[in-house]
Coordinates of C-alpha atoms in Angstrom, one line a residue:
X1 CA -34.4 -45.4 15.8
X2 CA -31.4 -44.4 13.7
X3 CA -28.3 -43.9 15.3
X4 CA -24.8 -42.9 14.2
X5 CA -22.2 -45.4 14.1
X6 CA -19.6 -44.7 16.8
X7 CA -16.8 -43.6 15.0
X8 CA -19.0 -41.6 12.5
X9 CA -20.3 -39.6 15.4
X10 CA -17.0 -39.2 16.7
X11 CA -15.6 -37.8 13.6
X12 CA -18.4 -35.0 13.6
X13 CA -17.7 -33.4 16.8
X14 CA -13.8 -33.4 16.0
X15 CA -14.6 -31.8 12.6
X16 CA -17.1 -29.4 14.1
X17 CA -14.2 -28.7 17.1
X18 CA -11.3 -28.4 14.9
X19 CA -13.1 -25.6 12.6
X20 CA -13.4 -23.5 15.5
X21 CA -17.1 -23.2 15.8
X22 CA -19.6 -24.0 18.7
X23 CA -22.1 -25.9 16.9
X24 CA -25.0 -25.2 19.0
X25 CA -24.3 -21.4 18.4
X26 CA -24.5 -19.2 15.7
X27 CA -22.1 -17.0 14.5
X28 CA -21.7 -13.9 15.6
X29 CA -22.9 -14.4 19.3
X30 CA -21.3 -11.6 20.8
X31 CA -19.1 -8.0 19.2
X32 CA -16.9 -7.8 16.4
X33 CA -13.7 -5.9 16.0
X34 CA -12.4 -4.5 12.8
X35 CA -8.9 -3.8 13.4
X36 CA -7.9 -0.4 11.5
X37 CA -4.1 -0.2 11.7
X38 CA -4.5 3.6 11.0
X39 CA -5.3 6.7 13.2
X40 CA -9.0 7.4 13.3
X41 CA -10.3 9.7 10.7
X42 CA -8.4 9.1 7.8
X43 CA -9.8 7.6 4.8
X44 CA -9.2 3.7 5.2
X45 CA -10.9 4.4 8.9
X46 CA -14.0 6.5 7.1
X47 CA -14.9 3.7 4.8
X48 CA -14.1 0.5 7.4
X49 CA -16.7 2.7 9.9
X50 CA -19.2 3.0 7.5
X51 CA -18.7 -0.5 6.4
X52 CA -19.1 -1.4 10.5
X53 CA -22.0 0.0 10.8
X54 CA -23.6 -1.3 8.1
X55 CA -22.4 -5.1 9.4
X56 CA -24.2 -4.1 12.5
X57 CA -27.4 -4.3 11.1
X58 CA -27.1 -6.9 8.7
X59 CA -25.6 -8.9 11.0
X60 CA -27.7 -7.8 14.1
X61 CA -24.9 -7.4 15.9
X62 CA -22.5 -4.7 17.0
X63 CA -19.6 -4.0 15.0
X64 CA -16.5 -1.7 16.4
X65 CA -13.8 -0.1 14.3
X66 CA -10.3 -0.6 17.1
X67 CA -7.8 2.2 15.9
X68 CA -4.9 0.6 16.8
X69 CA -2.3 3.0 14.5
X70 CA 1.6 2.8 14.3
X71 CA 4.8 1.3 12.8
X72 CA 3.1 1.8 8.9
X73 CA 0.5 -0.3 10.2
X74 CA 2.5 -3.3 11.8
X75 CA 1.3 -2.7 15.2
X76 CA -2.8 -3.9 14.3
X77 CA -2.0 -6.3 11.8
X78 CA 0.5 -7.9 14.3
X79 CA -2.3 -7.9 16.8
X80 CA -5.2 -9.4 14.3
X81 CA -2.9 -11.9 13.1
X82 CA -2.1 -13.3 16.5
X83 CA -5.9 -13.1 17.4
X84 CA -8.2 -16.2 17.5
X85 CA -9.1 -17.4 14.7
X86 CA -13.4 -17.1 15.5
X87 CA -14.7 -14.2 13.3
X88 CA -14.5 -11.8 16.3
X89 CA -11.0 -9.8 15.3
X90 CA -11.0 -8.6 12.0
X91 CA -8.5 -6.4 10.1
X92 CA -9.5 -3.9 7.2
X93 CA -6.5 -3.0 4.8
X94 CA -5.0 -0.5 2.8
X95 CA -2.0 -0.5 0.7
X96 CA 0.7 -0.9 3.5
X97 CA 0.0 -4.1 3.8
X98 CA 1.2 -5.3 0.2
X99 CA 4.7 -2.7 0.3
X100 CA 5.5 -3.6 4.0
X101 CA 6.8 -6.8 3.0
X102 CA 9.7 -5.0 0.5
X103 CA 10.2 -1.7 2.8
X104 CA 10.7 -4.0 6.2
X105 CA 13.7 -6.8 6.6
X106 CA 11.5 -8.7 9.3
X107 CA 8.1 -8.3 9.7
X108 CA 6.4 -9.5 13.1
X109 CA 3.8 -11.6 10.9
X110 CA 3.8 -13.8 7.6
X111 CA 1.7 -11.0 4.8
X112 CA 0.2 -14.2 3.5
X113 CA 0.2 -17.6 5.1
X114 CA -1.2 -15.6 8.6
X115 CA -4.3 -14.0 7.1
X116 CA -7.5 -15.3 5.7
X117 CA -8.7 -13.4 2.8
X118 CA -12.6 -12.2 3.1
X119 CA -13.3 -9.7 0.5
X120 CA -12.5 -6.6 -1.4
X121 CA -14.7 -3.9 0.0
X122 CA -13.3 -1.1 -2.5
X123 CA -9.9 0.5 -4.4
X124 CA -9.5 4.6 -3.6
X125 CA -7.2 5.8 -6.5
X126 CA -5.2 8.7 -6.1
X127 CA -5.5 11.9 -8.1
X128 CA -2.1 13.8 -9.0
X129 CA -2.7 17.0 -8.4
X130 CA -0.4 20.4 -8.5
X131 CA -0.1 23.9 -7.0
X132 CA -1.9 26.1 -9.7
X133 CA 1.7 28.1 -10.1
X134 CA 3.1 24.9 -12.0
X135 CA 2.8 25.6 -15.6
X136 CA 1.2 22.4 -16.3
X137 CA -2.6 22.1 -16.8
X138 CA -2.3 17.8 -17.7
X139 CA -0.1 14.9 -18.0
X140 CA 1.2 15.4 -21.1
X141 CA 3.0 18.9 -20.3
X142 CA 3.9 17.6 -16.9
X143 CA 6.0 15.3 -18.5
X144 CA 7.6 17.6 -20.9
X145 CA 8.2 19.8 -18.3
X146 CA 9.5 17.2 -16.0
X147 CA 11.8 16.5 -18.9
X148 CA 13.3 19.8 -19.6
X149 CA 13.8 20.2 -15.7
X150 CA 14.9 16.9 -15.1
X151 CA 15.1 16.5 -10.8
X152 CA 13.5 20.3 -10.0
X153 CA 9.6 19.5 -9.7
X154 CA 9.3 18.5 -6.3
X155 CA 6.6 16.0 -5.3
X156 CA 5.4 15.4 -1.6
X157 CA 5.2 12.1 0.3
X158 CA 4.1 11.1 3.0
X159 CA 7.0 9.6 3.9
X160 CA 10.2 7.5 2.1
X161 CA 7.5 3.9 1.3
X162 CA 4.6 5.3 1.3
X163 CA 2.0 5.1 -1.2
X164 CA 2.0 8.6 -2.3
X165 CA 5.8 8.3 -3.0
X166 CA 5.3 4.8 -4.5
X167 CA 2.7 5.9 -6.9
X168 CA 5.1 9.1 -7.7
X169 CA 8.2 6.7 -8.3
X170 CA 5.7 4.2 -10.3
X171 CA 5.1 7.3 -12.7
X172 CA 8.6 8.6 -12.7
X173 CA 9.0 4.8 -14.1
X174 CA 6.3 4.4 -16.4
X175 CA 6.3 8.3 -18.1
X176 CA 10.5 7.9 -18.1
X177 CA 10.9 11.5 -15.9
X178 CA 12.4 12.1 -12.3
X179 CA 10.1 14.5 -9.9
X180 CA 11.6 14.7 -7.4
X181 CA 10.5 13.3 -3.5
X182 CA 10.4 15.5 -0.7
X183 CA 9.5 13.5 2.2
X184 CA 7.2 14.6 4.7
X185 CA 5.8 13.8 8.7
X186 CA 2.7 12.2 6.7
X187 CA 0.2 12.2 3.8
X188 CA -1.7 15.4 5.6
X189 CA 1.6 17.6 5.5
X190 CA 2.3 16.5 2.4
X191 CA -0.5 17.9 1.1
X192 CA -0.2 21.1 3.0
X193 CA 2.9 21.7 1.5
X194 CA 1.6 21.1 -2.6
X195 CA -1.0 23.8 -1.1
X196 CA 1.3 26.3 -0.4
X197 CA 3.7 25.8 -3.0
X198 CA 6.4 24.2 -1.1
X199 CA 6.3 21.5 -3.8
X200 CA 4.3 21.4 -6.6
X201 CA 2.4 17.9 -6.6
X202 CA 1.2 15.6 -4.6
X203 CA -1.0 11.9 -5.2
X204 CA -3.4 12.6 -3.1
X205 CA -7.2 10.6 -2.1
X206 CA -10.2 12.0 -3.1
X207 CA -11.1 12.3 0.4
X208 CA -8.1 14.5 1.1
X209 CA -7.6 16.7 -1.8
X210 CA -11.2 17.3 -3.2
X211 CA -12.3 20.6 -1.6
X212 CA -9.0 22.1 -2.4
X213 CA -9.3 21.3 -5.9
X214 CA -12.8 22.8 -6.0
X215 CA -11.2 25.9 -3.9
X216 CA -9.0 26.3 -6.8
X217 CA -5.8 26.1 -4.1
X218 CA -5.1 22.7 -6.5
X219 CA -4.7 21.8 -10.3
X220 CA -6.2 18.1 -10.6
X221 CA -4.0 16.6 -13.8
X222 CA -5.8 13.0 -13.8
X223 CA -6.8 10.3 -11.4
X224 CA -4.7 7.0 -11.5
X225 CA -7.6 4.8 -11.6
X226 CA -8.5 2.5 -15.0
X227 CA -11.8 4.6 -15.7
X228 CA -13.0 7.9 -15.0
X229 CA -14.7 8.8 -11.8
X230 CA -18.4 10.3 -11.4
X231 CA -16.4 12.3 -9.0
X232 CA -15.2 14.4 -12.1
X233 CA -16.3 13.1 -14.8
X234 CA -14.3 15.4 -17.3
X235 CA -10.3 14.7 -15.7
X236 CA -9.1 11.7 -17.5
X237 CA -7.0 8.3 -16.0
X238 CA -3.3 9.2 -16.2
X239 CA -3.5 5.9 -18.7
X240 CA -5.3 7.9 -20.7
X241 CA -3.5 11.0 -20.5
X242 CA -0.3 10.0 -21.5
X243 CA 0.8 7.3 -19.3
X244 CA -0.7 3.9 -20.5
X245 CA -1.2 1.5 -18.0
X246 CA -0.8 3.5 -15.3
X247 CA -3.0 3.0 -12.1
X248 CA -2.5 3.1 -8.4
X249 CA -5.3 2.9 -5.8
X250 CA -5.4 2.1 -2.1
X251 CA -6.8 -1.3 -1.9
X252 CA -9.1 -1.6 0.5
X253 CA -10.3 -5.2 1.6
X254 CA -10.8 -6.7 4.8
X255 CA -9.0 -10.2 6.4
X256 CA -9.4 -12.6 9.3
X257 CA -7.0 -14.3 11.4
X258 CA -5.2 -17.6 9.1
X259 CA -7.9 -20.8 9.8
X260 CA -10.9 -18.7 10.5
X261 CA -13.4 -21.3 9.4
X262 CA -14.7 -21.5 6.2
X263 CA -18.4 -20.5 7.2
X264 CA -17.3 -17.4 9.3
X265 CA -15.4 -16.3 6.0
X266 CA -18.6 -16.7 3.5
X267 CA -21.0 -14.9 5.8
X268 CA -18.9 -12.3 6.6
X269 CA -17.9 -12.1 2.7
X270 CA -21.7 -12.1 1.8
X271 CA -23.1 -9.8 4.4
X272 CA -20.0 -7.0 3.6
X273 CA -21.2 -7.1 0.2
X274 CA -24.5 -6.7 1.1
X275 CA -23.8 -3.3 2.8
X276 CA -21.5 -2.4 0.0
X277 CA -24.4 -3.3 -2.9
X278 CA -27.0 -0.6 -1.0
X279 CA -28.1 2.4 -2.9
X280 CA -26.9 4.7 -0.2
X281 CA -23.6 3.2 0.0
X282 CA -23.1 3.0 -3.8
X283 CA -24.3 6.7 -3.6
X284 CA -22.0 7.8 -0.7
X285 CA -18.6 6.1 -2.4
X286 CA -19.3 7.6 -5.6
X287 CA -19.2 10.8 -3.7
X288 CA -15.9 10.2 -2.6
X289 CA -14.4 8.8 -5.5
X290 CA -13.9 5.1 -3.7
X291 CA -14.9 2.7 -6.7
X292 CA -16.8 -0.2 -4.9
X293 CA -14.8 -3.5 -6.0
X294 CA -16.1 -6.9 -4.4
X295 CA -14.7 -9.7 -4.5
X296 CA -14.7 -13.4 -3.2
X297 CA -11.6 -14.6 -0.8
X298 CA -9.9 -16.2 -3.5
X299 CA -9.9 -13.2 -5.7
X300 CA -8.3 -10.8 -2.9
X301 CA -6.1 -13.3 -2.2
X302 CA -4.7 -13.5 -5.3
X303 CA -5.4 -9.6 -5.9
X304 CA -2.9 -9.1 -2.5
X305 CA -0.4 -11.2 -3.9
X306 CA 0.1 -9.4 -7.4
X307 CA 0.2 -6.2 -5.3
X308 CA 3.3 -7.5 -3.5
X309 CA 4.8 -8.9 -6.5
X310 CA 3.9 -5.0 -8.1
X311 CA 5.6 -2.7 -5.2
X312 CA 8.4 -5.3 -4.4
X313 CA 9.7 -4.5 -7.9
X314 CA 9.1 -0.5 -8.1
X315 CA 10.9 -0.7 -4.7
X316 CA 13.9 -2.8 -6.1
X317 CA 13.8 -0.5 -8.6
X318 CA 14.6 2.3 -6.2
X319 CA 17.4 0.2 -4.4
X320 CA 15.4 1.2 -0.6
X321 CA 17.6 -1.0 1.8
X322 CA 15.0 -2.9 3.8
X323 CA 14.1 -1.2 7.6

Protein backbone atom coordinates (compact mmCIF):
# COMPACT_ATOMS: atom_id res chain seq x y z
CA UNK A 1 0.00 0.00 0.00
CA UNK A 2 1.09 3.51 -0.79
CA UNK A 3 1.55 5.79 1.93
CA UNK A 4 2.51 9.48 2.18
CA UNK A 5 5.86 10.32 3.42
CA UNK A 6 5.66 12.00 6.79
CA UNK A 7 6.39 15.30 6.18
CA UNK A 8 4.42 15.35 2.83
CA UNK A 9 1.38 14.40 4.81
CA UNK A 10 2.09 16.87 7.29
CA UNK A 11 2.39 19.62 4.88
CA UNK A 12 -1.24 18.84 3.51
CA UNK A 13 -3.20 19.22 6.59
CA UNK A 14 -1.30 22.63 7.32
CA UNK A 15 -2.10 23.81 3.74
CA UNK A 16 -5.63 22.59 3.99
CA UNK A 17 -5.77 24.35 7.79
CA UNK A 18 -4.20 27.55 6.91
CA UNK A 19 -6.69 28.15 3.89
CA UNK A 20 -9.44 28.15 6.17
CA UNK A 21 -11.42 25.25 4.98
CA UNK A 22 -12.63 21.89 6.67
CA UNK A 23 -11.53 19.50 4.17
CA UNK A 24 -13.97 16.87 4.86
CA UNK A 25 -16.81 19.56 4.32
CA UNK A 26 -18.05 21.32 1.54
CA UNK A 27 -18.55 24.79 1.20
CA UNK A 28 -21.27 26.34 2.06
CA UNK A 29 -22.43 24.01 5.00
CA UNK A 30 -24.57 26.25 6.77
CA UNK A 31 -26.20 30.28 5.81
CA UNK A 32 -24.64 33.02 4.13
CA UNK A 33 -24.76 36.68 4.94
CA UNK A 34 -24.47 39.42 2.38
CA UNK A 35 -23.77 42.49 4.24
CA UNK A 36 -25.70 45.61 2.61
CA UNK A 37 -24.30 48.61 4.33
CA UNK A 38 -27.47 50.45 3.20
CA UNK A 39 -31.12 50.72 4.54
CA UNK A 40 -33.37 48.06 3.12
CA UNK A 41 -35.14 49.02 -0.03
CA UNK A 42 -32.99 51.09 -1.84
CA UNK A 43 -31.49 50.07 -4.97
CA UNK A 44 -28.02 48.50 -4.02
CA UNK A 45 -30.39 46.37 -1.38
CA UNK A 46 -33.03 45.48 -4.41
CA UNK A 47 -30.36 44.03 -6.61
CA UNK A 48 -28.07 42.24 -3.67
CA UNK A 49 -31.79 40.52 -2.64
CA UNK A 50 -32.45 39.42 -5.90
CA UNK A 51 -28.88 38.30 -6.36
CA UNK A 52 -29.45 36.35 -2.67
CA UNK A 53 -31.99 34.62 -3.73
CA UNK A 54 -30.85 33.45 -6.68
CA UNK A 55 -27.41 32.11 -4.61
CA UNK A 56 -29.92 30.27 -2.66
CA UNK A 57 -30.72 28.01 -5.19
CA UNK A 58 -27.73 27.64 -7.00
CA UNK A 59 -26.01 27.05 -4.10
CA UNK A 60 -28.74 25.08 -2.25
CA UNK A 61 -28.33 26.96 0.48
CA UNK A 62 -29.95 29.89 2.21
CA UNK A 63 -28.64 33.25 1.47
CA UNK A 64 -29.71 36.49 3.80
CA UNK A 65 -29.32 40.10 2.80
CA UNK A 66 -28.12 41.84 6.75
CA UNK A 67 -29.08 45.56 6.47
CA UNK A 68 -26.72 46.92 8.55
CA UNK A 69 -27.03 50.90 7.27
CA UNK A 70 -25.03 53.99 8.66
CA UNK A 71 -21.97 56.24 8.74
CA UNK A 72 -22.08 56.32 4.41
CA UNK A 73 -21.70 52.77 4.81
CA UNK A 74 -18.72 52.35 7.28
CA UNK A 75 -20.67 50.68 9.89
CA UNK A 76 -21.26 47.06 7.48
CA UNK A 77 -18.18 47.24 5.81
CA UNK A 78 -16.37 47.63 9.24
CA UNK A 79 -18.31 44.67 10.39
CA UNK A 80 -17.57 42.32 7.05
CA UNK A 81 -14.07 43.23 7.13
CA UNK A 82 -13.51 42.16 10.72
CA UNK A 83 -15.56 38.91 9.92
CA UNK A 84 -14.01 35.42 9.41
CA UNK A 85 -12.53 34.94 6.63
CA UNK A 86 -14.94 31.43 5.55
CA UNK A 87 -17.39 32.47 2.82
CA UNK A 88 -20.13 32.99 5.37
CA UNK A 89 -20.01 37.13 5.68
CA UNK A 90 -20.14 38.71 2.61
CA UNK A 91 -20.48 42.43 1.65
CA UNK A 92 -22.26 43.75 -1.61
CA UNK A 93 -20.98 47.38 -2.65
CA UNK A 94 -21.88 50.45 -4.17
CA UNK A 95 -20.03 53.52 -4.86
CA UNK A 96 -19.29 54.67 -1.18
CA UNK A 97 -16.94 52.33 -0.88
CA UNK A 98 -14.38 53.83 -3.59
CA UNK A 99 -15.08 57.86 -2.39
CA UNK A 100 -15.02 57.00 1.48
CA UNK A 101 -11.40 56.67 1.36
CA UNK A 102 -11.01 60.66 0.02
CA UNK A 103 -14.23 62.12 2.04
CA UNK A 104 -13.05 60.28 5.56
CA UNK A 105 -9.42 61.16 7.38
CA UNK A 106 -9.50 57.65 9.15
CA UNK A 107 -11.48 54.95 8.06
CA UNK A 108 -12.09 51.94 10.58
CA UNK A 109 -10.86 49.43 7.75
CA UNK A 110 -8.06 49.33 4.90
CA UNK A 111 -10.59 49.88 1.30
CA UNK A 112 -8.08 47.46 -0.16
CA UNK A 113 -5.62 45.24 1.60
CA UNK A 114 -8.90 44.10 4.01
CA UNK A 115 -11.29 42.87 1.31
CA UNK A 116 -11.15 40.03 -1.15
CA UNK A 117 -12.55 40.91 -4.47
CA UNK A 118 -15.33 38.28 -5.86
CA UNK A 119 -17.03 39.76 -8.74
CA UNK A 120 -18.81 42.54 -10.40
CA UNK A 121 -22.47 41.69 -10.27
CA UNK A 122 -23.57 45.07 -12.20
CA UNK A 123 -22.93 49.20 -12.76
CA UNK A 124 -26.46 51.41 -12.25
CA UNK A 125 -25.70 54.70 -14.09
CA UNK A 126 -27.43 57.71 -13.17
CA UNK A 127 -29.75 59.65 -15.41
CA UNK A 128 -29.65 63.64 -15.07
CA UNK A 129 -32.80 64.58 -15.00
CA UNK A 130 -34.62 68.25 -14.49
CA UNK A 131 -37.89 69.78 -13.39
CA UNK A 132 -39.88 70.34 -16.72
CA UNK A 133 -39.89 74.36 -15.82
CA UNK A 134 -36.01 74.35 -16.69
CA UNK A 135 -35.71 75.63 -20.21
CA UNK A 136 -33.51 72.88 -21.17
CA UNK A 137 -34.74 69.84 -23.14
CA UNK A 138 -30.74 68.12 -23.41
CA UNK A 139 -27.18 68.54 -22.51
CA UNK A 140 -26.23 70.82 -24.87
CA UNK A 141 -28.62 73.71 -23.79
CA UNK A 142 -28.11 72.80 -20.22
CA UNK A 143 -24.71 73.83 -20.58
CA UNK A 144 -25.36 76.98 -22.36
CA UNK A 145 -27.72 77.81 -19.95
CA UNK A 146 -25.47 76.85 -17.07
CA UNK A 147 -23.11 79.24 -18.77
CA UNK A 148 -25.10 82.31 -19.14
CA UNK A 149 -26.27 81.78 -15.43
CA UNK A 150 -23.11 80.76 -14.12
CA UNK A 151 -23.90 79.45 -10.11
CA UNK A 152 -28.09 79.82 -10.37
CA UNK A 153 -29.21 76.18 -11.54
CA UNK A 154 -29.40 74.46 -8.50
CA UNK A 155 -28.71 70.72 -8.43
CA UNK A 156 -29.77 68.28 -5.43
CA UNK A 157 -27.59 65.85 -3.49
CA UNK A 158 -27.93 63.68 -1.35
CA UNK A 159 -25.60 64.93 0.77
CA UNK A 160 -21.90 66.95 0.60
CA UNK A 161 -19.83 63.23 -0.97
CA UNK A 162 -22.32 61.57 -2.21
CA UNK A 163 -22.52 60.15 -5.52
CA UNK A 164 -25.30 62.25 -6.84
CA UNK A 165 -23.09 65.37 -5.90
CA UNK A 166 -19.90 63.65 -7.18
CA UNK A 167 -21.36 62.91 -10.51
CA UNK A 168 -22.80 66.65 -10.57
CA UNK A 169 -19.27 68.16 -9.60
CA UNK A 170 -17.63 65.39 -12.27
CA UNK A 171 -19.92 67.26 -14.94
CA UNK A 172 -19.43 70.71 -13.69
CA UNK A 173 -15.63 69.55 -14.45
CA UNK A 174 -15.91 67.87 -17.57
CA UNK A 175 -18.73 70.40 -19.54
CA UNK A 176 -16.58 73.55 -17.80
CA UNK A 177 -20.08 74.98 -15.94
CA UNK A 178 -20.91 75.40 -12.10
CA UNK A 179 -24.64 74.06 -11.07
CA UNK A 180 -24.84 74.68 -8.17
CA UNK A 181 -25.22 71.92 -4.93
CA UNK A 182 -27.85 72.08 -2.68
CA UNK A 183 -27.44 69.44 -0.18
CA UNK A 184 -30.02 67.41 1.06
CA UNK A 185 -31.05 64.69 4.22
CA UNK A 186 -30.50 61.93 1.29
CA UNK A 187 -30.82 60.87 -2.32
CA UNK A 188 -34.86 60.34 -1.74
CA UNK A 189 -35.27 64.14 -0.68
CA UNK A 190 -33.17 65.14 -3.11
CA UNK A 191 -35.23 63.93 -5.57
CA UNK A 192 -38.37 65.30 -4.00
CA UNK A 193 -37.10 68.59 -4.23
CA UNK A 194 -35.97 68.42 -8.39
CA UNK A 195 -39.91 67.22 -8.32
CA UNK A 196 -41.27 70.14 -6.97
CA UNK A 197 -39.02 72.60 -8.35
CA UNK A 198 -36.96 73.45 -5.43
CA UNK A 199 -33.93 72.74 -7.67
CA UNK A 200 -33.98 71.92 -11.03
CA UNK A 201 -31.85 68.62 -11.45
CA UNK A 202 -30.96 65.92 -9.91
CA UNK A 203 -28.56 62.48 -11.01
CA UNK A 204 -30.79 60.16 -10.09
CA UNK A 205 -30.98 55.85 -10.50
CA UNK A 206 -33.22 54.43 -12.76
CA UNK A 207 -34.87 52.81 -9.88
CA UNK A 208 -35.58 56.14 -8.30
CA UNK A 209 -36.47 58.50 -10.98
CA UNK A 210 -38.24 56.33 -13.73
CA UNK A 211 -41.96 56.63 -12.97
CA UNK A 212 -41.52 60.37 -12.58
CA UNK A 213 -40.06 60.74 -15.77
CA UNK A 214 -42.86 58.72 -17.45
CA UNK A 215 -45.39 60.92 -15.16
CA UNK A 216 -43.90 63.80 -16.92
CA UNK A 217 -43.13 65.40 -13.16
CA UNK A 218 -39.25 65.02 -14.74
CA UNK A 219 -37.23 65.97 -17.97
CA UNK A 220 -34.65 63.03 -18.54
CA UNK A 221 -31.52 64.97 -20.51
CA UNK A 222 -29.20 61.69 -20.88
CA UNK A 223 -27.98 58.81 -18.82
CA UNK A 224 -24.25 58.90 -17.78
CA UNK A 225 -23.62 55.48 -18.80
CA UNK A 226 -21.05 54.56 -22.04
CA UNK A 227 -24.10 53.16 -24.21
CA UNK A 228 -27.66 53.71 -24.33
CA UNK A 229 -30.02 51.80 -22.22
CA UNK A 230 -33.12 49.45 -23.44
CA UNK A 231 -34.57 51.36 -20.61
CA UNK A 232 -34.99 54.29 -23.17
CA UNK A 233 -33.59 53.61 -25.98
CA UNK A 234 -34.00 57.15 -27.60
CA UNK A 235 -32.11 59.51 -24.50
CA UNK A 236 -28.51 59.54 -25.40
CA UNK A 237 -25.17 59.01 -22.91
CA UNK A 238 -24.19 62.46 -21.68
CA UNK A 239 -20.76 61.40 -23.74
CA UNK A 240 -22.72 61.65 -26.50
CA UNK A 241 -24.70 64.56 -25.84
CA UNK A 242 -22.17 66.91 -25.40
CA UNK A 243 -19.99 65.76 -22.71
CA UNK A 244 -17.39 63.21 -24.07
CA UNK A 245 -16.17 60.87 -21.81
CA UNK A 246 -18.47 61.35 -19.39
CA UNK A 247 -19.95 58.36 -17.32
CA UNK A 248 -20.81 57.70 -13.67
CA UNK A 249 -22.58 54.61 -12.46
CA UNK A 250 -22.94 52.90 -8.99
CA UNK A 251 -20.74 50.05 -9.04
CA UNK A 252 -22.12 47.25 -7.82
CA UNK A 253 -19.86 44.16 -6.88
CA UNK A 254 -19.74 42.00 -4.11
CA UNK A 255 -16.36 41.20 -1.62
CA UNK A 256 -15.33 38.82 1.08
CA UNK A 257 -13.34 39.24 4.16
CA UNK A 258 -9.13 39.69 3.03
CA UNK A 259 -7.75 35.66 2.95
CA UNK A 260 -11.13 34.09 2.16
CA UNK A 261 -9.61 31.09 0.40
CA UNK A 262 -9.13 30.88 -3.05
CA UNK A 263 -11.87 28.14 -3.68
CA UNK A 264 -14.68 30.01 -1.57
CA UNK A 265 -13.88 33.06 -3.91
CA UNK A 266 -14.20 31.07 -7.45
CA UNK A 267 -17.46 29.33 -6.46
CA UNK A 268 -18.96 32.11 -5.17
CA UNK A 269 -17.65 34.16 -8.36
CA UNK A 270 -19.02 31.39 -10.65
CA UNK A 271 -22.36 30.67 -9.12
CA UNK A 272 -23.18 34.82 -8.85
CA UNK A 273 -22.64 34.82 -12.44
CA UNK A 274 -24.67 32.17 -12.95
CA UNK A 275 -27.75 33.89 -11.37
CA UNK A 276 -26.73 37.01 -13.14
CA UNK A 277 -26.43 35.07 -16.82
CA UNK A 278 -30.38 33.88 -16.41
CA UNK A 279 -32.86 35.07 -18.87
CA UNK A 280 -35.08 36.39 -16.12
CA UNK A 281 -32.50 38.19 -14.47
CA UNK A 282 -31.02 39.61 -17.70
CA UNK A 283 -34.75 40.54 -18.31
CA UNK A 284 -35.52 42.07 -14.91
CA UNK A 285 -32.06 44.42 -14.90
CA UNK A 286 -32.78 45.59 -18.30
CA UNK A 287 -36.04 46.76 -16.74
CA UNK A 288 -34.30 48.78 -14.44
CA UNK A 289 -31.70 50.13 -16.35
CA UNK A 290 -28.82 48.09 -14.19
CA UNK A 291 -26.35 46.98 -17.01
CA UNK A 292 -25.21 43.43 -15.86
CA UNK A 293 -21.23 43.68 -15.87
CA UNK A 294 -19.32 40.50 -14.57
CA UNK A 295 -16.28 40.18 -13.79
CA UNK A 296 -13.41 37.90 -12.32
CA UNK A 297 -11.74 39.02 -8.76
CA UNK A 298 -8.88 40.40 -10.39
CA UNK A 299 -10.86 42.63 -12.74
CA UNK A 300 -12.94 44.26 -9.76
CA UNK A 301 -10.10 44.59 -7.94
CA UNK A 302 -8.44 46.54 -10.26
CA UNK A 303 -11.88 48.12 -11.46
CA UNK A 304 -12.19 49.40 -7.39
CA UNK A 305 -8.93 50.76 -7.48
CA UNK A 306 -9.24 53.16 -10.58
CA UNK A 307 -12.55 54.14 -8.93
CA UNK A 308 -10.56 55.45 -5.91
CA UNK A 309 -7.85 56.93 -7.94
CA UNK A 310 -11.16 58.65 -10.13
CA UNK A 311 -13.19 60.29 -7.00
CA UNK A 312 -9.99 61.00 -4.94
CA UNK A 313 -9.10 63.49 -7.72
CA UNK A 314 -12.75 65.15 -8.49
CA UNK A 315 -12.75 65.41 -4.59
CA UNK A 316 -9.24 67.18 -4.57
CA UNK A 317 -10.53 69.09 -7.06
CA UNK A 318 -13.27 70.42 -4.81
CA UNK A 319 -10.69 71.02 -1.84
CA UNK A 320 -13.55 68.78 0.77
CA UNK A 321 -11.40 68.70 4.01
CA UNK A 322 -11.37 65.04 4.97
CA UNK A 323 -14.31 64.06 7.97
Amino acid sequence: MFRFPGQVAITLIIACVSAGTVCAQAYPSKTVRIVVPFAAGGGTDVIARYLAAGLTESLKNQVIVDNRAGANAIVGTELVARAPADGYTLLFVSSPHSVNPSMYAKLPYDTLRDFAPVSLIALSPYFLVVHPSLPARNVKELIALAKQRPDEILYGSGGTGSSAHLTAELFNQMAGVKLREVPFKGAGPALIGTITGEVAAVFGNALTVKPHIESGRLRALGIASARRSPFAPDLPTISEAGVPGFHSAAVLGMLAPARTPRAIIDTLNAESHKVMKQPATVETMRRVAVDIELSTPEEFGRLIDSELQRWSKVIRALKLKPL
